[in-house]
Amino acid sequence: MPAVTVENVLALPRISEPDPTASHQRRVRSVTTAPAGFEGEGFPVRRAFAGVPQSELDPFVHMDQMGEVEYAPGEPKGTPWHPHRGFETVTYIIDGTFDHQDSNGGGGRITNGDTQWMTAGAGILHIEAPPESLVVSGGLFHGIQLWVNLPRSNKWNPPRYQDIRGSEATLLSSGDGGALVRVIAGEVSGHEGPGSTFTPITFVHATVNPAAKLALPWPADYNALVYVLAGRGRVGEEGRPVHTGQLAGFGPGDALAVTADRAQESRSPNLEVLVLGGLPIREPVVHYGPFVMNTRDEILQAMEDFRAGGLGRVPAGAMPHHHSGDETLE
Ligand code: MN
């Protein structure tokens, strides 16, 4: 799992650990196991947030762990052109390469540790697929797509695109020096990540060495989620066990702890986690296919606008998609 790594974690700025006497360590509210499924034209995903009430995810809506998968030559699959409205898609590639193009002129290629942060706002069309070279050669693919909701006041914003290189992530070390923390958006212990967000959120990828502990200050007014990309560990004040493909949701508090088990699987020598949270938007959420709005009427309007071409047009010289499929709203 390359993402972005460093020679010497100890040379990075250290996260000041929450004072155990003055802070309130969060306890685990729920642990859920992501069911496996397929997205687009058939790339394997884990639905990280399945079974968790929207109120506990707020301001997030949906998250897929894409792969980890070793593709055979000719096998990699992407999505056809499809619309979005009312939220942001955040695509973080850990291993492999992904191409993206949208109807607003955004797009590009992302690989090991890069993030594409696409604000659909009032509407956009896009395509997400592995590059031709990866289709021909096959290879390793592993990434995340997170959906970040927009408040009512920003759902009709013009679309926007942020191309965040892996090298731009803010790199920190845990207090014990045993974890590499990549801040992609938001702030950890006074260190800000590069991603710009409409409402306050924090999005972190941490690699925790066996037996090391990641202790984070975490804003009391944010929700808190830890998703295990790979490995085994314990989370929360009570040290609840979690493993690959599990999501822990936390109760109230202003500090968060993740500890890696001493023994890890050989295919993943460290505990790899995403730590994410934000200020809940606390508005009604109606999520249907590629649209996330406040009301059912707004969903019907989005479908009508899409049919009428109002969410954007596939640009000239558009990226092809390699498999012919039906027009899909997924
Ligand atoms: Mn999409």
GROMACS .gro file of C-alpha atoms and ligand atoms in nm:
model
  331
    1MET     CA    1   0.000   0.000   0.000
    2PRO     CA    2   0.221   0.288  -0.116
    3ALA     CA    3  -0.003   0.601  -0.108
    4VAL     CA    4   0.252   0.858   0.017
    5THR     CA    5   0.525   0.726   0.242
    6VAL     CA    6   0.830   0.887   0.403
    7GLU     CA    7   1.183   0.769   0.484
    8ASN     CA    8   1.173   0.882   0.843
    9VAL     CA    9   0.840   0.930   1.016
   10LEU     CA   10   1.024   1.064   1.322
   11ALA     CA   11   1.135   1.371   1.125
   12LEU     CA   12   0.772   1.481   1.074
   13PRO     CA   13   0.587   1.724   1.301
   14ARG     CA   14   0.435   1.532   1.592
   15ILE     CA   15   0.070   1.542   1.684
   16SER     CA   16   0.039   1.665   2.040
   17GLU     CA   17  -0.153   1.392   2.217
   18PRO     CA   18  -0.468   1.487   2.402
   19ASP     CA   19  -0.404   1.528   2.775
   20PRO     CA   20  -0.571   1.220   2.928
   21THR     CA   21  -0.682   1.408   3.239
   22ALA     CA   22  -0.827   1.710   3.054
   23SER     CA   23  -0.980   1.535   2.750
   24HIS     CA   24  -1.280   1.309   2.702
   25GLN     CA   25  -1.185   0.999   2.505
   26ARG     CA   26  -1.462   0.896   2.264
   27ARG     CA   27  -1.622   0.553   2.305
   28VAL     CA   28  -1.737   0.338   2.014
   29ARG     CA   29  -2.106   0.366   1.929
   30SER     CA   30  -2.116   0.099   1.657
   31VAL     CA   31  -1.894  -0.130   1.451
   32THR     CA   32  -2.031  -0.235   1.112
   33THR     CA   33  -1.882  -0.460   0.845
   34ALA     CA   34  -1.893  -0.327   0.489
   35PRO     CA   35  -2.072  -0.560   0.246
   36ALA     CA   36  -1.899  -0.628  -0.085
   37GLY     CA   37  -2.061  -0.521  -0.412
   38PHE     CA   38  -1.982  -0.394  -0.760
   39GLU     CA   39  -1.983  -0.036  -0.892
   40GLY     CA   40  -2.014   0.102  -1.244
   41GLU     CA   41  -1.925  -0.165  -1.497
   42GLY     CA   42  -1.809  -0.410  -1.236
   43PHE     CA   43  -1.522  -0.294  -1.018
   44PRO     CA   44  -1.537  -0.457  -0.675
   45VAL     CA   45  -1.620  -0.226  -0.385
   46ARG     CA   46  -1.688  -0.242  -0.014
   47ARG     CA   47  -1.982  -0.020   0.090
   48ALA     CA   48  -1.814   0.131   0.395
   49PHE     CA   49  -2.119   0.311   0.540
   50ALA     CA   50  -2.384   0.044   0.480
   51GLY     CA   51  -2.619  -0.002   0.775
   52VAL     CA   52  -2.519   0.321   0.951
   53PRO     CA   53  -2.797   0.581   1.003
   54GLN     CA   54  -2.750   0.897   0.794
   55SER     CA   55  -2.764   1.110   1.111
   56GLU     CA   56  -2.443   0.944   1.235
   57LEU     CA   57  -2.266   0.988   0.900
   58ASP     CA   58  -2.366   1.355   0.853
   59PRO     CA   59  -2.197   1.546   0.678
   60PHE     CA   60  -2.091   1.234   0.482
   61VAL     CA   61  -2.332   1.034   0.267
   62HIS     CA   62  -2.155   0.735   0.119
   63MET     CA   63  -1.812   0.575   0.094
   64ASP     CA   64  -1.678   0.293  -0.125
   65GLN     CA   65  -1.346   0.118  -0.080
   66MET     CA   66  -1.260   0.033  -0.442
   67GLY     CA   67  -1.048  -0.282  -0.450
   68GLU     CA   68  -0.792  -0.369  -0.334
   69VAL     CA   69  -0.791  -0.580  -0.650
   70GLU     CA   70  -0.528  -0.723  -0.884
   71TYR     CA   71  -0.670  -0.690  -1.234
   72ALA     CA   72  -0.588  -0.929  -1.516
   73PRO     CA   73  -0.497  -0.771  -1.852
   74GLY     CA   74  -0.810  -0.645  -2.030
   75GLU     CA   75  -1.012  -0.654  -1.711
   76PRO     CA   76  -1.010  -0.308  -1.542
   77LYS     CA   77  -1.350  -0.141  -1.544
   78GLY     CA   78  -1.476   0.209  -1.486
   79THR     CA   79  -1.805   0.394  -1.509
   80PRO     CA   80  -1.982   0.535  -1.815
   81TRP     CA   81  -2.057   0.910  -1.824
   82HIS     CA   82  -2.306   0.985  -1.545
   83PRO     CA   83  -2.447   1.287  -1.358
   84HIS     CA   84  -2.425   1.418  -1.001
   85ARG     CA   85  -2.595   1.703  -0.814
   86GLY     CA   86  -2.600   1.835  -0.460
   87PHE     CA   87  -2.275   1.705  -0.307
   88GLU     CA   88  -1.901   1.638  -0.362
   89THR     CA   89  -1.720   1.322  -0.471
   90VAL     CA   90  -1.375   1.274  -0.320
   91THR     CA   91  -1.164   1.009  -0.493
   92TYR     CA   92  -0.843   0.909  -0.314
   93ILE     CA   93  -0.618   0.662  -0.495
   94ILE     CA   94  -0.387   0.450  -0.280
   95ASP     CA   95  -0.254   0.205  -0.540
   96GLY     CA   96  -0.290   0.214  -0.916
   97THR     CA   97  -0.414   0.483  -1.150
   98PHE     CA   98  -0.750   0.637  -1.229
   99ASP     CA   99  -0.857   0.883  -1.497
  100HIS     CA  100  -1.137   1.130  -1.458
  101GLN     CA  101  -1.303   1.381  -1.687
  102ASP     CA  102  -1.604   1.604  -1.627
  103SER     CA  103  -1.836   1.829  -1.826
  104ASN     CA  104  -1.699   2.136  -1.649
  105GLY     CA  105  -1.344   2.100  -1.786
  106GLY     CA  106  -1.210   1.925  -1.475
  107GLY     CA  107  -1.020   1.600  -1.479
  108GLY     CA  108  -0.686   1.432  -1.501
  109ARG     CA  109  -0.497   1.126  -1.390
  110ILE     CA  110  -0.449   1.038  -1.025
  111THR     CA  111  -0.222   0.777  -0.876
  112ASN     CA  112  -0.061   0.670  -0.546
  113GLY     CA  113  -0.183   0.918  -0.285
  114ASP     CA  114  -0.352   1.171  -0.516
  115THR     CA  115  -0.706   1.301  -0.455
  116GLN     CA  116  -0.967   1.439  -0.691
  117TRP     CA  117  -1.216   1.656  -0.508
  118MET     CA  118  -1.512   1.724  -0.736
  119THR     CA  119  -1.792   1.955  -0.627
  120ALA     CA  120  -2.096   1.857  -0.832
  121GLY     CA  121  -2.302   2.149  -0.693
  122ALA     CA  122  -2.588   2.233  -0.930
  123GLY     CA  123  -2.487   1.959  -1.170
  124ILE     CA  124  -2.210   1.787  -1.358
  125LEU     CA  125  -2.147   1.484  -1.577
  126HIS     CA  126  -1.831   1.280  -1.535
  127ILE     CA  127  -1.656   0.956  -1.620
  128GLU     CA  128  -1.417   0.764  -1.396
  129ALA     CA  129  -1.205   0.483  -1.540
  130PRO     CA  130  -0.862   0.321  -1.533
  131PRO     CA  131  -0.631   0.442  -1.812
  132GLU     CA  132  -0.594   0.238  -2.131
  133SER     CA  133  -0.245   0.126  -2.023
  134LEU     CA  134  -0.381  -0.034  -1.705
  135VAL     CA  135  -0.656  -0.204  -1.906
  136VAL     CA  136  -0.393  -0.351  -2.134
  137SER     CA  137  -0.144  -0.452  -1.866
  138GLY     CA  138  -0.370  -0.529  -1.571
  139GLY     CA  139  -0.236  -0.449  -1.226
  140LEU     CA  140  -0.310  -0.344  -0.872
  141PHE     CA  141  -0.592  -0.104  -0.796
  142HIS     CA  142  -0.702   0.036  -0.459
  143GLY     CA  143  -0.883   0.360  -0.377
  144ILE     CA  144  -1.164   0.531  -0.194
  145GLN     CA  145  -1.459   0.734  -0.307
  146LEU     CA  146  -1.622   0.943  -0.036
  147TRP     CA  147  -1.939   1.149  -0.086
  148VAL     CA  148  -1.946   1.473   0.114
  149ASN     CA  149  -2.284   1.640   0.141
  150LEU     CA  150  -2.338   2.010   0.068
  151PRO     CA  151  -2.570   2.225   0.277
  152ARG     CA  152  -2.884   2.363   0.109
  153SER     CA  153  -2.705   2.696   0.062
  154ASN     CA  154  -2.429   2.535  -0.152
  155LYS     CA  155  -2.620   2.267  -0.346
  156TRP     CA  156  -2.674   2.506  -0.637
  157ASN     CA  157  -2.315   2.629  -0.650
  158PRO     CA  158  -2.137   2.605  -0.985
  159PRO     CA  159  -1.928   2.285  -1.012
  160ARG     CA  160  -1.568   2.301  -0.891
  161TYR     CA  161  -1.267   2.075  -0.915
  162GLN     CA  162  -0.964   2.035  -0.686
  163ASP     CA  163  -0.667   1.829  -0.801
  164ILE     CA  164  -0.473   1.741  -0.485
  165ARG     CA  165  -0.140   1.567  -0.540
  166GLY     CA  166  -0.019   1.314  -0.286
  167SER     CA  167   0.287   1.531  -0.230
  168GLU     CA  168   0.059   1.813  -0.109
  169ALA     CA  169  -0.091   1.610   0.177
  170THR     CA  170   0.016   1.735   0.519
  171LEU     CA  171   0.228   1.461   0.679
  172LEU     CA  172   0.244   1.420   1.055
  173SER     CA  173   0.362   1.160   1.300
  174SER     CA  174   0.168   1.029   1.598
  175GLY     CA  175   0.293   1.126   1.942
  176ASP     CA  176   0.466   0.787   1.979
  177GLY     CA  177   0.627   0.815   1.633
  178GLY     CA  178   0.464   0.487   1.524
  179ALA     CA  179   0.205   0.622   1.284
  180LEU     CA  180   0.223   0.822   0.962
  181VAL     CA  181  -0.073   1.058   0.934
  182ARG     CA  182  -0.169   1.210   0.598
  183VAL     CA  183  -0.409   1.504   0.637
  184ILE     CA  184  -0.592   1.547   0.306
  185ALA     CA  185  -0.854   1.795   0.427
  186GLY     CA  186  -0.932   1.968   0.751
  187GLU     CA  187  -0.700   2.006   1.043
  188VAL     CA  188  -0.528   1.783   1.298
  189SER     CA  189  -0.361   1.933   1.601
  190GLY     CA  190  -0.318   2.270   1.427
  191HIS     CA  191  -0.184   2.122   1.098
  192GLU     CA  192  -0.407   2.187   0.796
  193GLY     CA  193  -0.452   1.965   0.492
  194PRO     CA  194  -0.478   2.098   0.134
  195GLY     CA  195  -0.843   2.017   0.057
  196SER     CA  196  -1.089   2.306   0.062
  197THR     CA  197  -1.435   2.222   0.198
  198PHE     CA  198  -1.770   2.402   0.221
  199THR     CA  199  -1.846   2.282   0.573
  200PRO     CA  200  -1.581   2.189   0.832
  201ILE     CA  201  -1.457   1.831   0.790
  202THR     CA  202  -1.136   1.637   0.852
  203PHE     CA  203  -1.022   1.353   0.624
  204VAL     CA  204  -0.709   1.158   0.722
  205HIS     CA  205  -0.532   0.840   0.604
  206ALA     CA  206  -0.309   0.692   0.874
  207THR     CA  207  -0.064   0.402   0.864
  208VAL     CA  208  -0.017   0.267   1.215
  209ASN     CA  209   0.277   0.034   1.283
  210PRO     CA  210   0.215  -0.284   1.483
  211ALA     CA  211   0.154  -0.199   1.853
  212ALA     CA  212   0.167   0.177   1.786
  213LYS     CA  213  -0.107   0.412   1.904
  214LEU     CA  214  -0.261   0.702   1.718
  215ALA     CA  215  -0.413   0.944   1.969
  216LEU     CA  216  -0.584   1.242   1.807
  217PRO     CA  217  -0.751   1.551   1.940
  218TRP     CA  218  -1.092   1.561   1.767
  219PRO     CA  219  -1.336   1.855   1.770
  220ALA     CA  220  -1.621   1.782   2.012
  221ASP     CA  221  -1.879   1.919   1.766
  222TYR     CA  222  -1.765   1.683   1.483
  223ASN     CA  223  -1.885   1.329   1.433
  224ALA     CA  224  -1.605   1.069   1.421
  225LEU     CA  225  -1.561   0.761   1.201
  226VAL     CA  226  -1.269   0.520   1.161
  227TYR     CA  227  -1.270   0.288   0.859
  228VAL     CA  228  -1.017   0.003   0.841
  229LEU     CA  229  -0.867  -0.025   0.492
  230ALA     CA  230  -0.641  -0.311   0.601
  231GLY     CA  231  -0.514  -0.477   0.916
  232ARG     CA  232  -0.631  -0.525   1.273
  233GLY     CA  233  -0.650  -0.297   1.572
  234ARG     CA  234  -0.851  -0.152   1.858
  235VAL     CA  235  -1.045   0.172   1.870
  236GLY     CA  236  -1.207   0.399   2.126
  237GLU     CA  237  -1.169   0.431   2.499
  238GLU     CA  238  -1.278   0.069   2.547
  239GLY     CA  239  -1.036  -0.073   2.287
  240ARG     CA  240  -1.299  -0.233   2.064
  241PRO     CA  241  -1.143  -0.477   1.810
  242VAL     CA  242  -1.177  -0.386   1.439
  243HIS     CA  243  -1.039  -0.535   1.119
  244THR     CA  244  -1.026  -0.484   0.741
  245GLY     CA  245  -1.356  -0.357   0.600
  246GLN     CA  246  -1.504  -0.244   0.931
  247LEU     CA  247  -1.628   0.101   1.025
  248ALA     CA  248  -1.635   0.231   1.382
  249GLY     CA  249  -1.867   0.519   1.466
  250PHE     CA  250  -1.794   0.710   1.785
  251GLY     CA  251  -1.995   0.877   2.058
  252PRO     CA  252  -1.923   1.219   2.209
  253GLY     CA  253  -1.582   1.339   2.324
  254ASP     CA  254  -1.285   1.549   2.213
  255ALA     CA  255  -1.019   1.278   2.164
  256LEU     CA  256  -0.992   0.967   1.949
  257ALA     CA  257  -0.763   0.662   1.978
  258VAL     CA  258  -0.663   0.387   1.733
  259THR     CA  259  -0.410   0.117   1.830
  260ALA     CA  260  -0.265  -0.139   1.588
  261ASP     CA  261  -0.248  -0.500   1.701
  262ARG     CA  262   0.104  -0.637   1.746
  263ALA     CA  263   0.032  -0.919   1.499
  264GLN     CA  264  -0.081  -0.812   1.151
  265GLU     CA  265  -0.153  -1.009   0.835
  266SER     CA  266   0.154  -1.060   0.616
  267ARG     CA  267  -0.016  -0.902   0.311
  268SER     CA  268  -0.071  -0.583   0.515
  269PRO     CA  269   0.211  -0.531   0.767
  270ASN     CA  270   0.047  -0.222   0.924
  271LEU     CA  271  -0.297  -0.106   1.027
  272GLU     CA  272  -0.430   0.127   0.754
  273VAL     CA  273  -0.720   0.348   0.857
  274LEU     CA  274  -0.919   0.644   0.732
  275VAL     CA  275  -1.020   0.879   1.012
  276LEU     CA  276  -1.297   1.117   0.915
  277GLY     CA  277  -1.548   1.350   1.071
  278GLY     CA  278  -1.712   1.686   1.034
  279LEU     CA  279  -1.967   1.930   1.161
  280PRO     CA  280  -2.310   1.774   1.096
  281ILE     CA  281  -2.517   1.976   0.845
  282ARG     CA  282  -2.844   1.868   1.014
  283GLU     CA  283  -3.070   1.914   0.712
  284PRO     CA  284  -3.304   1.654   0.558
  285VAL     CA  285  -3.113   1.423   0.319
  286VAL     CA  286  -3.284   1.258   0.022
  287HIS     CA  287  -3.030   1.042  -0.160
  288TYR     CA  288  -3.136   0.876  -0.483
  289GLY     CA  289  -2.874   0.725  -0.718
  290PRO     CA  290  -2.628   1.001  -0.811
  291PHE     CA  291  -2.824   1.287  -0.651
  292VAL     CA  292  -2.820   1.406  -0.289
  293MET     CA  293  -3.080   1.674  -0.219
  294ASN     CA  294  -3.299   1.801   0.066
  295THR     CA  295  -3.639   1.697  -0.075
  296ARG     CA  296  -3.797   1.434  -0.299
  297ASP     CA  297  -3.917   1.708  -0.536
  298GLU     CA  298  -3.557   1.820  -0.583
  299ILE     CA  299  -3.462   1.461  -0.676
  300LEU     CA  300  -3.741   1.446  -0.937
  301GLN     CA  301  -3.624   1.783  -1.070
  302ALA     CA  302  -3.265   1.655  -1.092
  303MET     CA  303  -3.379   1.355  -1.298
  304GLU     CA  304  -3.579   1.581  -1.527
  305ASP     CA  305  -3.291   1.827  -1.563
  306PHE     CA  306  -3.053   1.539  -1.643
  307ARG     CA  307  -3.286   1.408  -1.915
  308ALA     CA  308  -3.310   1.758  -2.061
  309GLY     CA  309  -2.931   1.794  -2.072
  310GLY     CA  310  -2.926   2.053  -1.793
  311LEU     CA  311  -2.655   1.888  -1.585
  312GLY     CA  312  -2.388   1.927  -1.852
  313ARG     CA  313  -2.284   1.783  -2.187
  314VAL     CA  314  -2.022   1.521  -2.262
  315PRO     CA  315  -1.736   1.733  -2.402
  316ALA     CA  316  -1.588   1.692  -2.748
  317GLY     CA  317  -1.287   1.457  -2.742
  318ALA     CA  318  -1.427   1.289  -2.433
  319MET     CA  319  -1.257   0.999  -2.262
  320PRO     CA  320  -1.396   0.679  -2.404
  321HIS     CA  321  -1.527   0.410  -2.181
  322HIS     CA  322  -1.414   0.065  -2.268
  323HIS     CA  323  -1.736  -0.131  -2.229
  324SER     CA  324  -2.065  -0.035  -2.386
  325GLY     CA  325  -2.334  -0.021  -2.122
  326ASP     CA  326  -2.677   0.119  -2.070
  327GLU     CA  327  -2.716   0.478  -1.962
  328THR     CA  328  -2.705   0.449  -1.588
  329LEU     CA  329  -2.786   0.674  -1.298
  330GLU     CA  330  -2.554   0.487  -1.063
  331MN      MN  331  -1.950   0.953  -1.012
   0.00000   0.00000   0.00000
